[in-house]
CSV table of C-alpha atoms in Angstrom, one decimal:
chain,number,residue,atom,x,y,z
A,1,MET,CA,75.5,220.3,-72.1
A,2,GLN,CA,74.7,218.4,-69.0
A,3,GLU,CA,71.6,219.5,-67.2
A,4,THR,CA,72.1,220.1,-63.5
A,5,LYS,CA,69.6,218.8,-61.2
A,6,PRO,CA,68.2,221.2,-58.8
A,7,THR,CA,69.6,220.8,-55.3
A,8,GLN,CA,67.0,219.8,-52.8
A,9,PRO,CA,67.0,221.7,-49.6
A,10,THR,CA,68.6,220.0,-46.6
A,11,PRO,CA,66.0,219.0,-44.2
A,12,LEU,CA,66.1,221.1,-41.0
A,13,LEU,CA,67.1,219.0,-38.0
A,14,PRO,CA,65.7,219.9,-34.6
A,15,LEU,CA,68.2,221.8,-32.5
A,16,PRO,CA,69.5,219.9,-29.6
A,17,LEU,CA,67.8,220.7,-26.3
A,18,PRO,CA,70.0,222.4,-23.8
A,19,SER,CA,71.2,220.1,-21.2
A,20,PRO,CA,69.3,220.5,-18.0
A,21,GLN,CA,71.0,222.6,-15.4
A,22,VAL,CA,70.4,221.6,-11.8
A,23,GLU,CA,71.2,224.2,-9.2
A,24,LEU,CA,71.4,222.9,-5.6
A,25,SER,CA,70.8,225.6,-3.0
A,26,ILE,CA,71.0,224.5,0.6
A,27,ASN,CA,69.9,226.8,3.4
A,28,LEU,CA,72.4,226.5,6.2
A,29,SER,CA,71.4,229.5,8.2
A,30,SER,CA,71.6,227.5,11.3
A,31,THR,CA,74.5,225.4,12.3
A,32,ILE,CA,73.7,221.7,12.0
A,33,ILE,CA,75.2,219.6,14.8
A,34,PRO,CA,74.6,215.9,14.3
A,35,ASN,CA,75.4,215.0,17.9
A,36,ASN,CA,72.7,216.0,20.3
A,37,ASP,CA,75.0,215.6,23.3
A,38,GLN,CA,77.3,218.2,21.8
A,39,GLY,CA,74.4,220.5,21.2
A,40,ILE,CA,73.3,220.2,24.8
A,41,LEU,CA,76.9,221.0,25.9
A,42,VAL,CA,76.8,224.1,23.7
A,43,ILE,CA,73.5,225.2,25.4
A,44,ILE,CA,75.0,224.7,28.8
A,45,LYS,CA,78.1,226.7,27.9
A,46,THR,CA,76.0,229.5,26.5
A,47,ILE,CA,73.8,229.7,29.6
A,48,ILE,CA,76.8,229.7,31.9
A,49,PHE,CA,78.4,232.6,29.9
A,50,SER,CA,75.2,234.5,30.0
A,51,ILE,CA,75.0,234.1,33.8
A,52,ILE,CA,78.6,235.1,34.5
A,53,GLU,CA,78.3,238.1,32.2
A,54,ASN,CA,75.5,239.5,34.3
A,55,PHE,CA,77.0,238.4,37.6
A,56,HIS,CA,79.2,240.8,39.6
A,57,ALA,CA,80.6,241.2,43.1
A,58,GLY,CA,77.5,243.1,44.2
A,59,TYR,CA,75.6,239.8,44.3
A,60,PHE,CA,77.6,239.0,47.5
A,61,ARG,CA,75.1,241.3,49.3
A,62,ILE,CA,73.0,238.1,49.5
A,63,SER,CA,75.7,236.1,51.3
A,64,LEU,CA,76.5,239.1,53.5
A,65,SER,CA,72.8,239.2,54.7
A,66,LEU,CA,72.5,235.5,55.2
A,67,CYS,CA,75.9,235.2,57.1
A,68,TRP,CA,75.1,238.1,59.4
A,69,GLN,CA,71.7,236.6,60.0
A,70,THR,CA,73.3,233.3,60.9
A,71,LEU,CA,75.6,235.1,63.4
A,72,LEU,CA,72.5,236.8,64.9
A,73,TRP,CA,70.7,233.5,65.3
A,74,LYS,CA,73.7,231.9,67.0
A,75,THR,CA,74.0,234.8,69.4
A,76,LEU,CA,70.3,234.7,70.3
A,77,ASN,CA,70.4,231.0,70.6
A,78,GLU,CA,73.2,231.0,73.2
A,79,PRO,CA,72.1,233.4,76.0
A,80,PRO,CA,74.5,233.9,78.9
A,81,GLU,CA,73.7,232.5,82.3
A,82,ASN,CA,72.6,235.8,83.8
A,83,ALA,CA,70.5,236.8,80.8
A,84,HIS,CA,67.3,238.8,81.0
A,85,ALA,CA,64.0,236.9,80.7
A,86,TYR,CA,63.5,238.3,77.1
A,87,ARG,CA,66.9,237.0,76.1
A,88,ARG,CA,66.2,233.6,77.6
A,89,MET,CA,62.9,233.5,75.8
A,90,LEU,CA,64.8,233.7,72.4
A,91,GLY,CA,67.1,230.9,73.6
A,92,ILE,CA,64.3,228.3,73.2
A,93,MET,CA,64.6,228.5,69.4
A,94,PRO,CA,65.5,225.0,68.1
A,95,SER,CA,69.2,224.5,67.2
A,96,THR,CA,68.1,222.8,64.0
A,97,ALA,CA,66.8,226.0,62.6
A,98,PHE,CA,70.2,227.6,63.1
A,99,LEU,CA,72.0,224.7,61.5
A,100,LEU,CA,69.7,224.9,58.5
A,101,LEU,CA,70.3,228.6,58.1
A,102,TRP,CA,74.1,228.1,58.5
A,103,SER,CA,74.0,225.3,55.8
A,104,LEU,CA,71.9,227.5,53.5
A,105,SER,CA,74.3,230.4,53.9
A,106,LEU,CA,77.3,228.1,53.2
A,107,ILE,CA,75.7,226.7,50.0
A,108,ILE,CA,74.8,230.1,48.7
A,109,LEU,CA,78.2,231.5,49.5
A,110,VAL,CA,80.0,228.6,47.8
A,111,THR,CA,77.8,229.0,44.8
A,112,LEU,CA,78.4,232.7,44.5
A,113,SER,CA,82.1,232.2,45.0
A,114,LEU,CA,82.3,229.5,42.2
A,115,LEU,CA,80.4,231.8,39.8
A,116,TYR,CA,82.8,234.7,40.5
A,117,ILE,CA,85.8,232.4,40.1
A,118,LEU,CA,84.4,231.4,36.7
A,119,ARG,CA,84.0,235.1,35.9
A,120,CYS,CA,87.6,235.7,36.9
A,121,VAL,CA,88.8,232.9,34.6
A,122,LEU,CA,86.6,233.5,31.6
A,123,LEU,CA,85.9,237.2,31.7
A,124,THR,CA,89.1,238.7,33.0
A,125,ASN,CA,88.5,242.1,31.4
A,126,MET,CA,85.2,242.5,33.2
A,127,VAL,CA,86.8,241.7,36.5
A,128,LYS,CA,89.5,244.3,35.8
A,129,ASP,CA,86.9,246.9,35.1
A,130,GLU,CA,85.1,246.1,38.3
A,131,PHE,CA,88.5,246.4,40.2
A,132,VAL,CA,89.1,249.9,39.0
A,133,ASN,CA,85.5,251.1,39.5
A,134,HIS,CA,85.2,253.3,42.5
A,135,ILE,CA,81.9,251.6,43.5
A,136,GLY,CA,82.4,248.0,42.3
A,137,VAL,CA,85.8,247.6,44.0
A,138,ASN,CA,84.3,247.9,47.4
A,139,TYR,CA,82.2,244.8,46.9
A,140,LEU,CA,85.3,242.7,46.4
A,141,PHE,CA,85.5,242.8,50.2
A,142,ALA,CA,82.1,241.2,50.5
A,143,PRO,CA,83.0,237.5,49.8
A,144,TRP,CA,85.8,237.6,52.4
A,145,ILE,CA,83.6,239.3,55.0
A,146,SER,CA,81.0,236.6,54.3
A,147,TRP,CA,83.5,233.8,54.9
A,148,LEU,CA,84.7,235.5,58.1
A,149,LEU,CA,81.2,235.8,59.4
A,150,LEU,CA,80.4,232.2,58.5
A,151,LEU,CA,83.6,231.1,60.3
A,152,GLN,CA,82.6,233.1,63.5
A,153,SER,CA,79.1,231.5,63.5
A,154,SER,CA,80.4,228.0,62.6
A,155,PRO,CA,79.1,225.2,64.9
A,156,PHE,CA,82.1,223.1,64.0
A,157,PHE,CA,85.2,225.2,64.7
A,158,ALA,CA,85.9,226.7,68.1
A,159,PRO,CA,87.7,230.1,68.0
A,160,LYS,CA,91.0,228.8,69.4
A,161,THR,CA,91.4,225.7,67.2
A,162,ILE,CA,94.1,225.4,64.5
A,163,TRP,CA,91.5,225.3,61.7
A,164,TYR,CA,89.9,228.5,62.9
A,165,LEU,CA,93.3,230.2,63.0
A,166,PHE,CA,94.2,228.9,59.5
A,167,LEU,CA,90.9,230.0,57.9
A,168,TRP,CA,91.0,233.4,59.6
A,169,TRP,CA,94.4,234.1,57.9
A,170,VAL,CA,93.0,232.8,54.6
A,171,PHE,CA,90.1,235.3,54.7
A,172,VAL,CA,91.9,238.2,56.3
A,173,VAL,CA,94.9,238.5,53.9
A,174,PRO,CA,92.8,239.4,50.9
A,175,ILE,CA,91.1,242.1,53.0
A,176,PHE,CA,94.5,243.5,53.9
A,177,ILE,CA,95.6,243.5,50.3
A,178,LEU,CA,92.5,245.4,49.3
A,179,ASP,CA,93.1,247.8,52.1
A,180,VAL,CA,96.6,248.6,50.7
A,181,LYS,CA,95.0,249.2,47.3
A,182,ILE,CA,92.2,251.4,48.4
A,183,TYR,CA,93.8,253.3,51.3
A,184,GLY,CA,97.0,253.7,49.3
A,185,GLN,CA,95.0,255.5,46.5
A,186,TRP,CA,93.8,258.1,49.1
A,187,PHE,CA,97.4,259.0,49.8
A,188,THR,CA,98.9,258.9,46.3
A,189,LYS,CA,96.2,260.0,43.9
A,190,GLY,CA,96.5,263.7,44.6
A,191,LYS,CA,94.3,266.5,45.8
A,192,ARG,CA,90.7,265.7,46.7
A,193,PHE,CA,90.8,262.2,45.2
A,194,LEU,CA,88.7,260.8,48.1
A,195,SER,CA,86.2,263.6,47.9
A,196,THR,CA,85.7,262.7,44.2
A,197,VAL,CA,85.2,259.0,44.6
A,198,ALA,CA,83.7,258.8,48.1
A,199,ASN,CA,80.5,256.9,48.2
A,200,PRO,CA,78.7,254.9,51.0
A,201,ALA,CA,79.9,251.6,49.5
A,202,ILE,CA,83.5,252.4,50.6
A,203,GLN,CA,82.4,251.7,54.1
A,204,LEU,CA,82.6,248.0,53.3
A,205,SER,CA,86.4,248.3,53.4
A,206,VAL,CA,86.3,249.5,57.1
A,207,ILE,CA,83.6,246.9,57.9
A,208,GLY,CA,86.0,244.2,56.7
A,209,ASN,CA,88.6,245.4,59.1
A,210,PHE,CA,86.1,245.3,62.0
A,211,VAL,CA,85.0,241.8,61.2
A,212,GLY,CA,88.6,240.6,61.1
A,213,ALA,CA,89.3,242.4,64.3
A,214,ARG,CA,86.4,240.6,66.0
A,215,GLY,CA,87.5,237.2,64.8
A,216,ALA,CA,91.1,237.9,66.1
A,217,ALA,CA,89.8,239.0,69.5
A,218,GLN,CA,87.8,235.8,69.8
A,219,MET,CA,91.0,233.8,69.2
A,220,GLY,CA,92.7,235.8,72.0
A,221,TRP,CA,95.0,237.7,69.5
A,222,LYS,CA,94.5,241.1,71.1
A,223,GLU,CA,97.4,242.8,69.2
A,224,SER,CA,96.2,241.5,65.8
A,225,ALA,CA,92.7,242.6,66.7
A,226,MET,CA,94.0,246.1,67.6
A,227,ILE,CA,95.8,246.4,64.3
A,228,MET,CA,92.7,245.6,62.3
A,229,PHE,CA,90.5,247.8,64.4
A,230,SER,CA,92.9,250.8,64.2
A,231,LEU,CA,93.0,250.5,60.4
A,232,GLY,CA,89.2,250.4,60.3
A,233,ILE,CA,88.4,253.1,62.8
A,234,VAL,CA,90.9,255.7,61.5
A,235,HIS,CA,89.8,255.4,57.9
A,236,TYR,CA,86.1,255.3,59.0
A,237,LEU,CA,86.5,258.7,60.7
A,238,VAL,CA,88.1,260.1,57.6
A,239,LEU,CA,85.4,258.6,55.4
A,240,PHE,CA,82.5,259.6,57.6
A,241,VAL,CA,83.6,263.2,57.5
A,242,THR,CA,84.2,263.1,53.8
A,243,LEU,CA,80.8,261.7,53.0
A,244,TYR,CA,79.1,264.3,55.2
A,245,GLN,CA,80.8,267.2,53.4
A,246,ARG,CA,80.9,265.8,49.8
A,247,PHE,CA,80.6,268.3,47.0
A,248,SER,CA,77.1,269.3,46.0
A,249,GLY,CA,77.8,268.6,42.4
A,250,ASN,CA,79.1,265.1,43.1
A,251,SER,CA,76.4,262.5,42.8
A,252,CYS,CA,77.6,259.9,45.4
A,253,MET,CA,75.4,257.1,44.1
A,254,PRO,CA,72.9,256.4,41.3
A,255,VAL,CA,69.3,256.4,42.3
A,256,MET,CA,69.0,252.6,42.0
A,257,LEU,CA,71.8,252.2,44.5
A,258,ARG,CA,70.3,254.3,47.3
A,259,PRO,CA,69.7,251.3,49.6
A,260,VAL,CA,73.5,251.3,50.0
A,261,LEU,CA,73.0,254.3,52.2
A,262,PHE,CA,72.1,251.8,55.0
A,263,LEU,CA,75.8,251.0,55.2
A,264,PHE,CA,76.0,254.1,57.3
A,265,ILE,CA,74.3,252.0,60.0
A,266,ALA,CA,76.5,248.9,59.5
A,267,ALA,CA,79.9,250.5,60.0
A,268,PRO,CA,79.5,251.9,63.5
A,269,SER,CA,77.5,248.9,64.6
A,270,MET,CA,80.2,246.5,63.6
A,271,ALA,CA,82.8,248.8,65.2
A,272,SER,CA,81.0,248.6,68.5
A,273,LEU,CA,80.9,244.8,68.3
A,274,ALA,CA,84.6,244.6,67.4
A,275,TRP,CA,85.6,246.9,70.3
A,276,ASP,CA,83.3,244.9,72.6
A,277,SER,CA,85.3,241.7,71.7
A,278,ILE,CA,88.6,243.5,72.2
A,279,SER,CA,87.9,245.1,75.5
A,280,GLY,CA,85.8,242.3,76.8
A,281,THR,CA,82.9,244.5,77.8
A,282,PHE,CA,80.4,246.8,76.0
A,283,ASP,CA,82.0,249.9,77.5
A,284,CYS,CA,81.5,253.6,76.7
A,285,SER,CA,83.2,253.5,73.4
A,286,SER,CA,81.0,250.7,72.2
A,287,LYS,CA,77.9,252.4,73.5
A,288,MET,CA,78.8,255.7,71.6
A,289,LEU,CA,79.2,253.8,68.4
A,290,PHE,CA,75.9,252.0,69.0
A,291,TYR,CA,74.1,255.3,69.7
A,292,LEU,CA,75.5,256.7,66.5
A,293,SER,CA,74.1,253.7,64.6
A,294,LEU,CA,70.7,254.2,66.2
A,295,PHE,CA,70.7,257.9,65.2
A,296,LEU,CA,71.7,257.1,61.6
A,297,PHE,CA,69.0,254.4,61.4
A,298,THR,CA,66.3,256.8,62.6
A,299,SER,CA,67.5,259.4,60.1
A,300,LEU,CA,67.1,257.0,57.2
A,301,VAL,CA,63.9,255.3,58.3
A,302,LEU,CA,62.2,258.7,58.6
A,303,ARG,CA,63.0,259.5,54.9
A,304,PRO,CA,61.3,256.7,53.0
A,305,TYR,CA,60.8,259.0,49.9
A,306,LEU,CA,64.6,258.8,49.5
A,307,PHE,CA,64.3,255.2,48.5
A,308,LYS,CA,61.0,255.4,46.5
A,309,LYS,CA,62.6,255.4,43.1
A,310,SER,CA,65.0,252.6,43.9
A,311,MET,CA,62.0,250.4,45.0
A,312,LYS,CA,60.1,250.4,41.7
A,313,LYS,CA,61.7,247.3,40.4
A,314,PHE,CA,63.3,244.4,42.3
A,315,ASN,CA,67.0,244.4,42.3
A,316,VAL,CA,69.8,242.7,44.2
A,317,VAL,CA,70.6,246.1,45.7
A,318,TRP,CA,67.5,245.6,47.9
A,319,TRP,CA,69.6,243.2,50.0
A,320,GLY,CA,71.4,246.4,51.1
A,321,TYR,CA,68.5,246.9,53.6
A,322,SER,CA,69.1,243.6,55.3
A,323,TYR,CA,72.6,243.2,56.5
A,324,PRO,CA,73.1,246.7,58.0
A,325,LEU,CA,69.9,246.1,60.0
A,326,THR,CA,71.2,242.7,61.1
A,327,VAL,CA,74.5,244.2,62.4
A,328,LEU,CA,72.5,246.8,64.3
A,329,ALA,CA,70.4,244.0,65.9
A,330,LEU,CA,73.6,242.2,66.8
A,331,ALA,CA,75.0,245.3,68.5
A,332,SER,CA,71.7,245.7,70.4
A,333,THR,CA,72.1,242.2,71.9
A,334,GLU,CA,75.4,243.2,73.5
A,335,TYR,CA,74.0,246.5,74.5
A,336,ALA,CA,71.0,244.9,76.2
A,337,GLN,CA,73.2,242.4,78.0
A,338,GLU,CA,75.3,245.2,79.3
A,339,MET,CA,72.4,247.4,80.4
A,340,LYS,CA,70.2,244.6,81.7
A,341,SER,CA,67.1,246.8,81.4
A,342,SER,CA,63.7,245.9,80.0
A,343,ILE,CA,63.8,248.8,77.6
A,344,ALA,CA,67.1,247.7,76.2
A,345,HIS,CA,65.9,244.2,75.7
A,346,LEU,CA,62.7,245.4,74.1
A,347,LEU,CA,64.8,247.4,71.7
A,348,MET,CA,66.8,244.2,71.0
A,349,LEU,CA,63.6,242.2,70.3
A,350,ILE,CA,62.2,244.9,67.9
A,351,LEU,CA,65.5,245.2,65.9
A,352,SER,CA,66.0,241.4,65.8
A,353,GLY,CA,62.4,240.8,64.7
A,354,LEU,CA,62.7,243.5,62.0
A,355,SER,CA,65.9,242.1,60.8
A,356,VAL,CA,64.5,238.5,60.5
A,357,LEU,CA,61.4,239.8,58.7
A,358,VAL,CA,63.3,241.9,56.2
A,359,SER,CA,65.7,239.0,55.4
A,360,PHE,CA,62.8,236.6,55.0
A,361,VAL,CA,60.9,238.9,52.7
A,362,LEU,CA,64.0,239.4,50.6
A,363,MET,CA,64.5,235.7,50.3
A,364,ILE,CA,61.0,235.3,49.0
A,365,TYR,CA,61.4,238.1,46.5
A,366,THR,CA,64.7,236.7,45.3
A,367,ALA,CA,63.3,233.2,44.8
A,368,LEU,CA,60.4,234.6,42.8
A,369,ASN,CA,62.6,236.9,40.7
A,370,THR,CA,65.7,234.9,39.8
A,371,ASN,CA,65.1,235.7,36.1
A,372,ILE,CA,65.5,239.4,36.9
A,373,LEU,CA,68.6,238.9,39.1
A,374,LEU,CA,70.5,236.8,36.5
A,375,PRO,CA,68.8,237.5,33.1
A,376,GLN,CA,69.7,235.2,30.2
A,377,GLU,CA,70.0,236.2,26.6
A,378,HIS,CA,66.6,235.8,24.9
A,379,ASP,CA,68.0,235.7,21.4
A,380,LEU,CA,69.9,232.5,21.8
A,381,ASN,CA,69.9,230.5,18.6
A,382,LEU,CA,68.8,227.1,19.6
A,383,ASN,CA,67.8,226.0,16.1
A,384,PHE,CA,70.8,223.7,15.7
A,385,MET,CA,68.9,221.0,17.6
A,386,THR,CA,66.3,220.9,14.8
A,387,PRO,CA,68.0,222.0,11.6
A,388,ARG,CA,65.9,223.9,9.1
A,389,PRO,CA,64.7,222.0,5.9
A,390,VAL,CA,67.1,221.8,3.0
A,391,ILE,CA,65.7,223.7,0.0
A,392,VAL,CA,66.8,222.2,-3.4
A,393,THR,CA,66.0,224.3,-6.5
A,394,THR,CA,66.2,222.5,-9.8
A,395,LYS,CA,66.2,224.7,-12.9
A,396,THR,CA,65.6,223.5,-16.4
A,397,SER,CA,64.8,225.3,-19.5
A,398,ASP,CA,61.2,225.4,-18.8
A,399,ALA,CA,60.7,224.3,-15.2
A,400,CYS,CA,61.6,225.3,-11.7
A,401,ILE,CA,60.9,222.8,-9.0
A,402,ASP,CA,61.3,223.4,-5.3
A,403,LEU,CA,61.8,220.4,-3.3
A,404,MET,CA,61.4,221.1,0.3
A,405,ASN,CA,61.7,219.0,3.5
A,406,LEU,CA,64.0,216.4,1.9
A,407,SER,CA,65.2,215.6,5.4
């Protein structure tokens, strides 16, 4: 019998090592833009969107103030032949200062108009919301009023030239369209609609009619001026009574917007100027409207506590103090010329000086607080200009290596 040899054990071979697994993890939390020019373009677009989102028609308060101030300077710089000594004293102001102010007003008005055009194109829904808002819609009159004022104070276009006529129509037609929209609501929206939505800002609608009437009267278009004036004065009377007897439970304006109460001064003052241009003299009707403006001005000035809360933080609403005061100063110049007394001219000097001072202070405040007026988003992600380091993690059976800053 054959003897079997014992089977020797098979030597154990080492198990094959697992193949290394490399896991590549790239942190792309920020968008990487290889082209720096494209990145700069994105920044510019982001900033523009941020500005026009915060921009609204209420910013045209600035252009209103400057344009009315320009018209005041032109009026004071061109005294009539039989002017009082006080008036002739103001006539020595250099014409260069007026031209600089007119140019500044034009630049700011063009800038604000372009911004609002961008808002209309890019943010149509916001403009629609502003159009149906019972406060915001009134400031849609502001750009057209500003352009009319700039036209009336222009050193380049005489009132009876073809360019003056053409531009007057361009700026008046939108005012008439807004009149149809606003005044039509008063007739068709049912019982007590005006009492519900009435607020001092609505007076901008009647002011627009008075400014247009004054421009038409300067061209010699008496009938067109009477049409614009009649639209303004009738609705002003209705509005004035409504604002006086508004419901106690109806808050006419937020606390922050209380400077808009100064529009009570602007409407009758502008009405007196418009009727002065139509009738050719500062007659009893113009005087009564001017006296009403003085009374309302005194009533507001003697109640400073009313504006205390709205003055805690600078806001574009502060410009609401400037342009009504400037319109009152303009009316005082015509009143002083008609009365020819020293007291009337002293009143003109006081109101004109106060108007210039308030406008100058507001210009300084605005220049120092542009970041408040048009705040930009602080959380803009600007990291795409310097992309974050790529993190590569390599995993093996016994090691984990983090390789950072490969770029």
